[in-house]
PDB file of C-alpha atoms and ligand atoms in Angstrom:
ATOM      1  CA  MET A   1    -173.895  97.340 -39.769  1.00 94.00           C
ATOM      2  CA  ILE A   2    -170.930  95.400 -38.462  1.00 96.00           C
ATOM      3  CA  ILE A   3    -168.016  95.062 -40.892  1.00 98.00           C
ATOM      4  CA  THR A   4    -165.347  92.628 -39.699  1.00 98.00           C
ATOM      5  CA  LEU A   5    -161.860  92.792 -41.179  1.00 98.00           C
ATOM      6  CA  ILE A   6    -160.119  89.444 -41.377  1.00 98.00           C
ATOM      7  CA  GLY A   7    -156.766  88.428 -42.778  1.00 98.00           C
ATOM      8  CA  PHE A   8    -153.237  87.457 -41.897  1.00 98.00           C
ATOM      9  CA  MET A   9    -151.064  89.254 -39.337  1.00 97.00           C
ATOM     10  CA  GLY A  10    -149.337  92.229 -40.889  1.00 96.00           C
ATOM     11  CA  CYS A  11    -151.933  92.847 -43.620  1.00 96.00           C
ATOM     12  CA  GLY A  12    -152.958  96.165 -42.057  1.00 95.00           C
ATOM     13  CA  LYS A  13    -156.349  95.268 -40.561  1.00 96.00           C
ATOM     14  CA  SER A  14    -156.065  97.734 -37.696  1.00 95.00           C
ATOM     15  CA  SER A  15    -154.467 100.659 -39.506  1.00 96.00           C
ATOM     16  CA  VAL A  16    -156.711 100.342 -42.564  1.00 97.00           C
ATOM     17  CA  GLY A  17    -159.750  99.765 -40.344  1.00 98.00           C
ATOM     18  CA  LYS A  18    -159.065 102.785 -38.156  1.00 98.00           C
ATOM     19  CA  ALA A  19    -158.535 105.070 -41.133  1.00 97.00           C
ATOM     20  CA  LEU A  20    -161.729 103.829 -42.808  1.00 97.00           C
ATOM     21  CA  ALA A  21    -163.806 104.226 -39.671  1.00 98.00           C
ATOM     22  CA  GLY A  22    -162.453 107.763 -39.269  1.00 98.00           C
ATOM     23  CA  LYS A  23    -163.434 108.727 -42.822  1.00 97.00           C
ATOM     24  CA  LEU A  24    -166.863 107.123 -42.500  1.00 97.00           C
ATOM     25  CA  GLY A  25    -167.565 108.500 -39.031  1.00 97.00           C
ATOM     26  CA  TRP A  26    -168.136 104.927 -37.813  1.00 97.00           C
ATOM     27  CA  ASP A  27    -166.962 103.276 -34.621  1.00 97.00           C
ATOM     28  CA  PHE A  28    -163.806 101.175 -34.653  1.00 98.00           C
ATOM     29  CA  SER A  29    -162.637  98.353 -32.448  1.00 98.00           C
ATOM     30  CA  ASP A  30    -160.075  95.573 -32.619  1.00 98.00           C
ATOM     31  CA  SER A  31    -160.377  92.209 -30.951  1.00 98.00           C
ATOM     32  CA  ASP A  32    -156.761  91.998 -29.721  1.00 97.00           C
ATOM     33  CA  SER A  33    -157.188  95.179 -27.679  1.00 98.00           C
ATOM     34  CA  LEU A  34    -160.522  93.978 -26.286  1.00 98.00           C
ATOM     35  CA  VAL A  35    -158.993  90.698 -25.104  1.00 98.00           C
ATOM     36  CA  GLU A  36    -155.970  92.450 -23.576  1.00 98.00           C
ATOM     37  CA  LEU A  37    -158.070  95.074 -21.842  1.00 98.00           C
ATOM     38  CA  GLY A  38    -160.639  92.601 -20.587  1.00 98.00           C
ATOM     39  CA  GLU A  39    -158.087  90.116 -19.274  1.00 98.00           C
ATOM     40  CA  GLN A  40    -155.562  92.729 -18.131  1.00 98.00           C
ATOM     41  CA  MET A  41    -152.853  90.698 -19.842  1.00 97.00           C
ATOM     42  CA  LYS A  42    -150.821  90.989 -23.020  1.00 97.00           C
ATOM     43  CA  ILE A  43    -151.466  88.374 -25.704  1.00 97.00           C
ATOM     44  CA  PRO A  44    -148.088  86.608 -25.284  1.00 97.00           C
ATOM     45  CA  GLU A  45    -148.832  86.246 -21.565  1.00 97.00           C
ATOM     46  CA  ILE A  46    -152.237  84.696 -22.286  1.00 98.00           C
ATOM     47  CA  PHE A  47    -150.611  82.217 -24.688  1.00 97.00           C
ATOM     48  CA  SER A  48    -147.855  81.287 -22.284  1.00 97.00           C
ATOM     49  CA  ASN A  49    -150.102  81.038 -19.203  1.00 97.00           C
ATOM     50  CA  TYR A  50    -153.139  79.323 -20.709  1.00 97.00           C
ATOM     51  CA  GLY A  51    -152.270  78.216 -24.253  1.00 97.00           C
ATOM     52  CA  GLU A  52    -153.648  79.040 -27.675  1.00 97.00           C
ATOM     53  CA  LYS A  53    -156.938  77.139 -27.182  1.00 97.00           C
ATOM     54  CA  ARG A  54    -157.899  79.366 -24.252  1.00 98.00           C
ATOM     55  CA  PHE A  55    -156.895  82.458 -26.213  1.00 98.00           C
ATOM     56  CA  ARG A  56    -159.254  81.409 -29.044  1.00 98.00           C
ATOM     57  CA  GLU A  57    -162.086  80.940 -26.529  1.00 98.00           C
ATOM     58  CA  LEU A  58    -161.470  84.362 -25.037  1.00 98.00           C
ATOM     59  CA  GLU A  59    -161.235  85.920 -28.491  1.00 98.00           C
ATOM     60  CA  TYR A  60    -164.593  84.309 -29.363  1.00 98.00           C
ATOM     61  CA  MET A  61    -166.145  85.653 -26.167  1.00 98.00           C
ATOM     62  CA  TYR A  62    -164.976  89.256 -26.687  1.00 98.00           C
ATOM     63  CA  ILE A  63    -165.868  89.255 -30.379  1.00 98.00           C
ATOM     64  CA  GLY A  64    -169.309  87.928 -29.458  1.00 97.00           C
ATOM     65  CA  LYS A  65    -169.836  90.639 -26.846  1.00 96.00           C
ATOM     66  CA  THR A  66    -169.057  93.394 -29.348  1.00 97.00           C
ATOM     67  CA  ILE A  67    -171.299  91.857 -31.988  1.00 96.00           C
ATOM     68  CA  ASP A  68    -174.125  91.620 -29.444  1.00 95.00           C
ATOM     69  CA  ARG A  69    -173.633  95.259 -28.562  1.00 95.00           C
ATOM     70  CA  TYR A  70    -173.897  96.479 -32.175  1.00 95.00           C
ATOM     71  CA  ASP A  71    -176.259  93.946 -33.725  1.00 91.00           C
ATOM     72  CA  ARG A  72    -179.719  95.311 -34.468  1.00 78.00           C
ATOM     73  CA  GLY A  73    -181.215  91.956 -33.616  1.00 76.00           C
ATOM     74  CA  THR A  74    -180.110  91.931 -29.985  1.00 79.00           C
ATOM     75  CA  ALA A  75    -181.109  93.749 -26.793  1.00 74.00           C
ATOM     76  CA  PRO A  76    -181.172  97.535 -27.231  1.00 78.00           C
ATOM     77  CA  GLY A  77    -178.198  99.456 -25.888  1.00 85.00           C
ATOM     78  CA  LYS A  78    -176.384 102.642 -26.794  1.00 87.00           C
ATOM     79  CA  HIS A  79    -174.390 100.981 -29.605  1.00 88.00           C
ATOM     80  CA  GLN A  80    -177.267  99.003 -31.040  1.00 85.00           C
ATOM     81  CA  GLY A  81    -177.774  99.719 -34.729  1.00 84.00           C
ATOM     82  CA  ARG A  82    -174.619 101.875 -34.940  1.00 91.00           C
ATOM     83  CA  ASN A  83    -172.041 101.041 -37.587  1.00 95.00           C
ATOM     84  CA  ILE A  84    -168.646  99.632 -36.713  1.00 97.00           C
ATOM     85  CA  ILE A  85    -165.457  98.543 -38.442  1.00 98.00           C
ATOM     86  CA  PHE A  86    -164.247  95.664 -36.294  1.00 98.00           C
ATOM     87  CA  SER A  87    -160.734  94.386 -36.930  1.00 98.00           C
ATOM     88  CA  LEU A  88    -160.126  90.787 -35.815  1.00 98.00           C
ATOM     89  CA  GLY A  89    -156.943  89.002 -34.788  1.00 98.00           C
ATOM     90  CA  GLY A  90    -155.444  87.027 -37.676  1.00 98.00           C
ATOM     91  CA  GLY A  91    -156.279  83.639 -36.186  1.00 98.00           C
ATOM     92  CA  ALA A  92    -159.850  84.423 -35.110  1.00 98.00           C
ATOM     93  CA  PRO A  93    -161.600  82.747 -38.082  1.00 98.00           C
ATOM     94  CA  THR A  94    -159.560  79.543 -37.550  1.00 98.00           C
ATOM     95  CA  TYR A  95    -161.746  78.816 -34.506  1.00 98.00           C
ATOM     96  CA  ALA A  96    -164.973  77.387 -35.932  1.00 98.00           C
ATOM     97  CA  PRO A  97    -167.386  79.046 -33.462  1.00 98.00           C
ATOM     98  CA  THR A  98    -165.833  82.457 -34.235  1.00 98.00           C
ATOM     99  CA  ALA A  99    -165.984  81.810 -37.983  1.00 98.00           C
ATOM    100  CA  ARG A 100    -169.680  80.914 -37.647  1.00 98.00           C
ATOM    101  CA  LEU A 101    -170.408  83.996 -35.558  1.00 98.00           C
ATOM    102  CA  ILE A 102    -168.807  86.465 -37.948  1.00 97.00           C
ATOM    103  CA  LYS A 103    -170.299  84.806 -41.031  1.00 97.00           C
ATOM    104  CA  GLU A 104    -173.805  84.850 -39.639  1.00 96.00           C
ATOM    105  CA  ARG A 105    -173.905  88.230 -37.951  1.00 96.00           C
ATOM    106  CA  THR A 106    -171.364  90.474 -39.664  1.00 97.00           C
ATOM    107  CA  PHE A 107    -170.105  91.306 -43.133  1.00 97.00           C
ATOM    108  CA  PRO A 108    -166.570  89.853 -43.177  1.00 98.00           C
ATOM    109  CA  ILE A 109    -164.025  91.391 -45.532  1.00 98.00           C
ATOM    110  CA  TYR A 110    -160.806  89.497 -46.181  1.00 98.00           C
ATOM    111  CA  LEU A 111    -157.887  91.906 -46.562  1.00 98.00           C
ATOM    112  CA  LYS A 112    -155.681  89.841 -48.821  1.00 98.00           C
ATOM    113  CA  CYS A 113    -152.014  90.666 -49.251  1.00 97.00           C
ATOM    114  CA  PRO A 114    -149.266  88.927 -51.228  1.00 97.00           C
ATOM    115  CA  VAL A 115    -147.216  86.754 -48.886  1.00 98.00           C
ATOM    116  CA  GLU A 116    -143.998  88.689 -49.646  1.00 98.00           C
ATOM    117  CA  GLU A 117    -145.672  91.864 -48.443  1.00 97.00           C
ATOM    118  CA  LEU A 118    -146.830  90.194 -45.233  1.00 98.00           C
ATOM    119  CA  ILE A 119    -143.311  88.945 -44.531  1.00 98.00           C
ATOM    120  CA  GLU A 120    -141.892  92.400 -45.157  1.00 97.00           C
ATOM    121  CA  ASN A 121    -144.458  94.100 -42.878  1.00 96.00           C
ATOM    122  CA  LEU A 122    -143.925  91.545 -40.122  1.00 97.00           C
ATOM    123  CA  ARG A 123    -140.154  91.951 -40.370  1.00 96.00           C
ATOM    124  CA  ILE A 124    -140.634  95.668 -39.729  1.00 95.00           C
ATOM    125  CA  ASP A 125    -143.250  95.186 -36.968  1.00 91.00           C
ATOM    126  CA  GLY A 126    -141.316  92.444 -35.175  1.00 88.00           C
ATOM    127  CA  THR A 127    -142.829  89.239 -33.824  1.00 89.00           C
ATOM    128  CA  GLU A 128    -142.326  89.526 -30.061  1.00 87.00           C
ATOM    129  CA  ASN A 129    -146.007  90.336 -29.541  1.00 90.00           C
ATOM    130  CA  ARG A 130    -147.155  87.584 -31.892  1.00 95.00           C
ATOM    131  CA  PRO A 131    -146.701  84.232 -30.165  1.00 97.00           C
ATOM    132  CA  VAL A 132    -147.715  82.164 -33.207  1.00 97.00           C
ATOM    133  CA  LEU A 133    -144.657  83.561 -35.012  1.00 97.00           C
ATOM    134  CA  ALA A 134    -142.128  84.155 -32.238  1.00 91.00           C
ATOM    135  CA  GLY A 135    -139.232  81.716 -32.178  1.00 91.00           C
ATOM    136  CA  HIS A 136    -139.783  80.484 -35.748  1.00 94.00           C
ATOM    137  CA  ASP A 137    -138.035  81.315 -38.977  1.00 96.00           C
ATOM    138  CA  LEU A 138    -140.313  84.147 -40.086  1.00 97.00           C
ATOM    139  CA  GLU A 139    -140.532  83.418 -43.783  1.00 97.00           C
ATOM    140  CA  THR A 140    -141.089  79.643 -43.411  1.00 98.00           C
ATOM    141  CA  ARG A 141    -143.685  80.105 -40.694  1.00 98.00           C
ATOM    142  CA  VAL A 142    -145.625  82.814 -42.522  1.00 98.00           C
ATOM    143  CA  ARG A 143    -145.732  80.777 -45.745  1.00 98.00           C
ATOM    144  CA  GLN A 144    -146.911  77.691 -43.843  1.00 98.00           C
ATOM    145  CA  LEU A 145    -149.642  79.520 -41.908  1.00 98.00           C
ATOM    146  CA  VAL A 146    -150.822  81.491 -44.941  1.00 98.00           C
ATOM    147  CA  ALA A 147    -151.211  78.223 -46.879  1.00 98.00           C
ATOM    148  CA  GLU A 148    -153.230  76.732 -43.998  1.00 98.00           C
ATOM    149  CA  ARG A 149    -155.377  79.785 -43.444  1.00 98.00           C
ATOM    150  CA  GLU A 150    -156.065  81.012 -46.955  1.00 98.00           C
ATOM    151  CA  PRO A 151    -159.047  78.617 -47.391  1.00 98.00           C
ATOM    152  CA  VAL A 152    -160.366  79.661 -43.977  1.00 98.00           C
ATOM    153  CA  TYR A 153    -160.272  83.371 -44.817  1.00 98.00           C
ATOM    154  CA  SER A 154    -161.731  82.853 -48.279  1.00 98.00           C
ATOM    155  CA  GLY A 155    -164.441  80.561 -46.917  1.00 97.00           C
ATOM    156  CA  CYS A 156    -165.474  83.100 -44.322  1.00 97.00           C
ATOM    157  CA  ALA A 157    -165.361  86.306 -46.369  1.00 98.00           C
ATOM    158  CA  ARG A 158    -168.167  88.064 -48.237  1.00 97.00           C
ATOM    159  CA  MET A 159    -165.619  90.290 -49.977  1.00 97.00           C
ATOM    160  CA  VAL A 160    -161.902  89.871 -50.745  1.00 98.00           C
ATOM    161  CA  ILE A 161    -159.804  92.955 -51.415  1.00 98.00           C
ATOM    162  CA  TYR A 162    -156.242  94.246 -51.300  1.00 98.00           C
ATOM    163  CA  PRO A 163    -156.071  96.304 -48.069  1.00 97.00           C
ATOM    164  CA  TYR A 164    -154.964  99.529 -49.691  1.00 93.00           C
ATOM    165  CA  SER A 165    -157.678  99.359 -52.369  1.00 97.00           C
ATOM    166  CA  ILE A 166    -160.534  99.595 -49.927  1.00 96.00           C
ATOM    167  CA  THR A 167    -162.362 102.932 -49.819  1.00 96.00           C
ATOM    168  CA  PRO A 168    -165.232 104.445 -47.796  1.00 96.00           C
ATOM    169  CA  GLU A 169    -167.374 104.299 -50.973  1.00 97.00           C
ATOM    170  CA  ILE A 170    -166.912 100.525 -51.179  1.00 97.00           C
ATOM    171  CA  ILE A 171    -167.997 100.176 -47.561  1.00 96.00           C
ATOM    172  CA  ARG A 172    -171.002 102.474 -48.065  1.00 95.00           C
ATOM    173  CA  SER A 173    -172.158 100.381 -51.011  1.00 95.00           C
ATOM    174  CA  ILE A 174    -172.394  97.197 -48.909  1.00 95.00           C
ATOM    175  CA  ARG A 175    -175.898  95.996 -48.134  1.00 87.00           C
ATOM    176  CA  PHE A 176    -176.226  93.555 -45.276  1.00 78.00           C
ATOM    177  CA  ARG A 177    -179.661  92.386 -44.055  1.00 69.00           C
TER     178      ARG A 177
HETATM  179  C1  S3P B   1    -152.793  85.914 -34.182  1.00 94.76           C
HETATM  180  C2  S3P B   1    -152.841  87.210 -34.633  1.00 94.76           C
HETATM  181  C3  S3P B   1    -152.711  88.357 -33.742  1.00 94.76           C
HETATM  182  C4  S3P B   1    -153.187  88.017 -32.324  1.00 94.76           C
HETATM  183  C5  S3P B   1    -152.513  86.775 -31.827  1.00 94.76           C
HETATM  184  C6  S3P B   1    -152.722  85.569 -32.734  1.00 94.76           C
HETATM  185  C7  S3P B   1    -152.873  84.803 -35.173  1.00 94.76           C
HETATM  186  O1  S3P B   1    -153.461  89.485 -34.238  1.00 94.76           O
HETATM  187  O2  S3P B   1    -154.576  87.857 -32.302  1.00 94.76           O
HETATM  188  O3  S3P B   1    -151.145  87.051 -31.683  1.00 94.76           O
HETATM  189  O4  S3P B   1    -153.001  83.640 -34.771  1.00 94.76           O
HETATM  190  O5  S3P B   1    -152.807  85.100 -36.392  1.00 94.76           O
HETATM  191  P1  S3P B   1    -153.015  90.400 -35.518  1.00 94.76           P
HETATM  192  O6  S3P B   1    -153.514  89.709 -36.752  1.00 94.76           O
HETATM  193  O7  S3P B   1    -153.730  91.678 -35.255  1.00 94.76           O
HETATM  194  O8  S3P B   1    -151.546  90.529 -35.461  1.00 94.76           O
END
């Protein structure tokens, strides 16, 4: 089974995902690292060299490759049929082909956090590695993007949960296909 974690930057997708995968004995991956490794470039560099549109296309391509590798329905390989917690970049579901892909072939969980908590986490993390936030007033930008994206996340998700309420038991109880 492929569980994708979606949600806004700073909601804890990667840290929660990694911890869950560890407890479950499942694989873990995150799309930002796959893009950076595959392109040998940091995300801000990809944005500044090629723009956000190209980043979304790359993100779609790397997410698709991982899904193909794990999906039972595709060509057999060493990961086929294994379980994975796959954390996705916060903007991934805003690109319609990616949203379609994760809805059809994975079980997307929206990790939903109050906006004040996101702002607080992002203040601590810093925004230099997050080009959609860098150079903006943090609070205004986060509130604007959260308002735009909330319907996208909710429309894509099969489950909505506060990140720190998710447990291995909840994941084990999911039936997909
Ligand atoms: C983005 C979120 C980032 C990264 C990129 C764009 C977004 O991932 O993919 O900077 O548009 O929300 P995280 O959600 O892991 O920070």
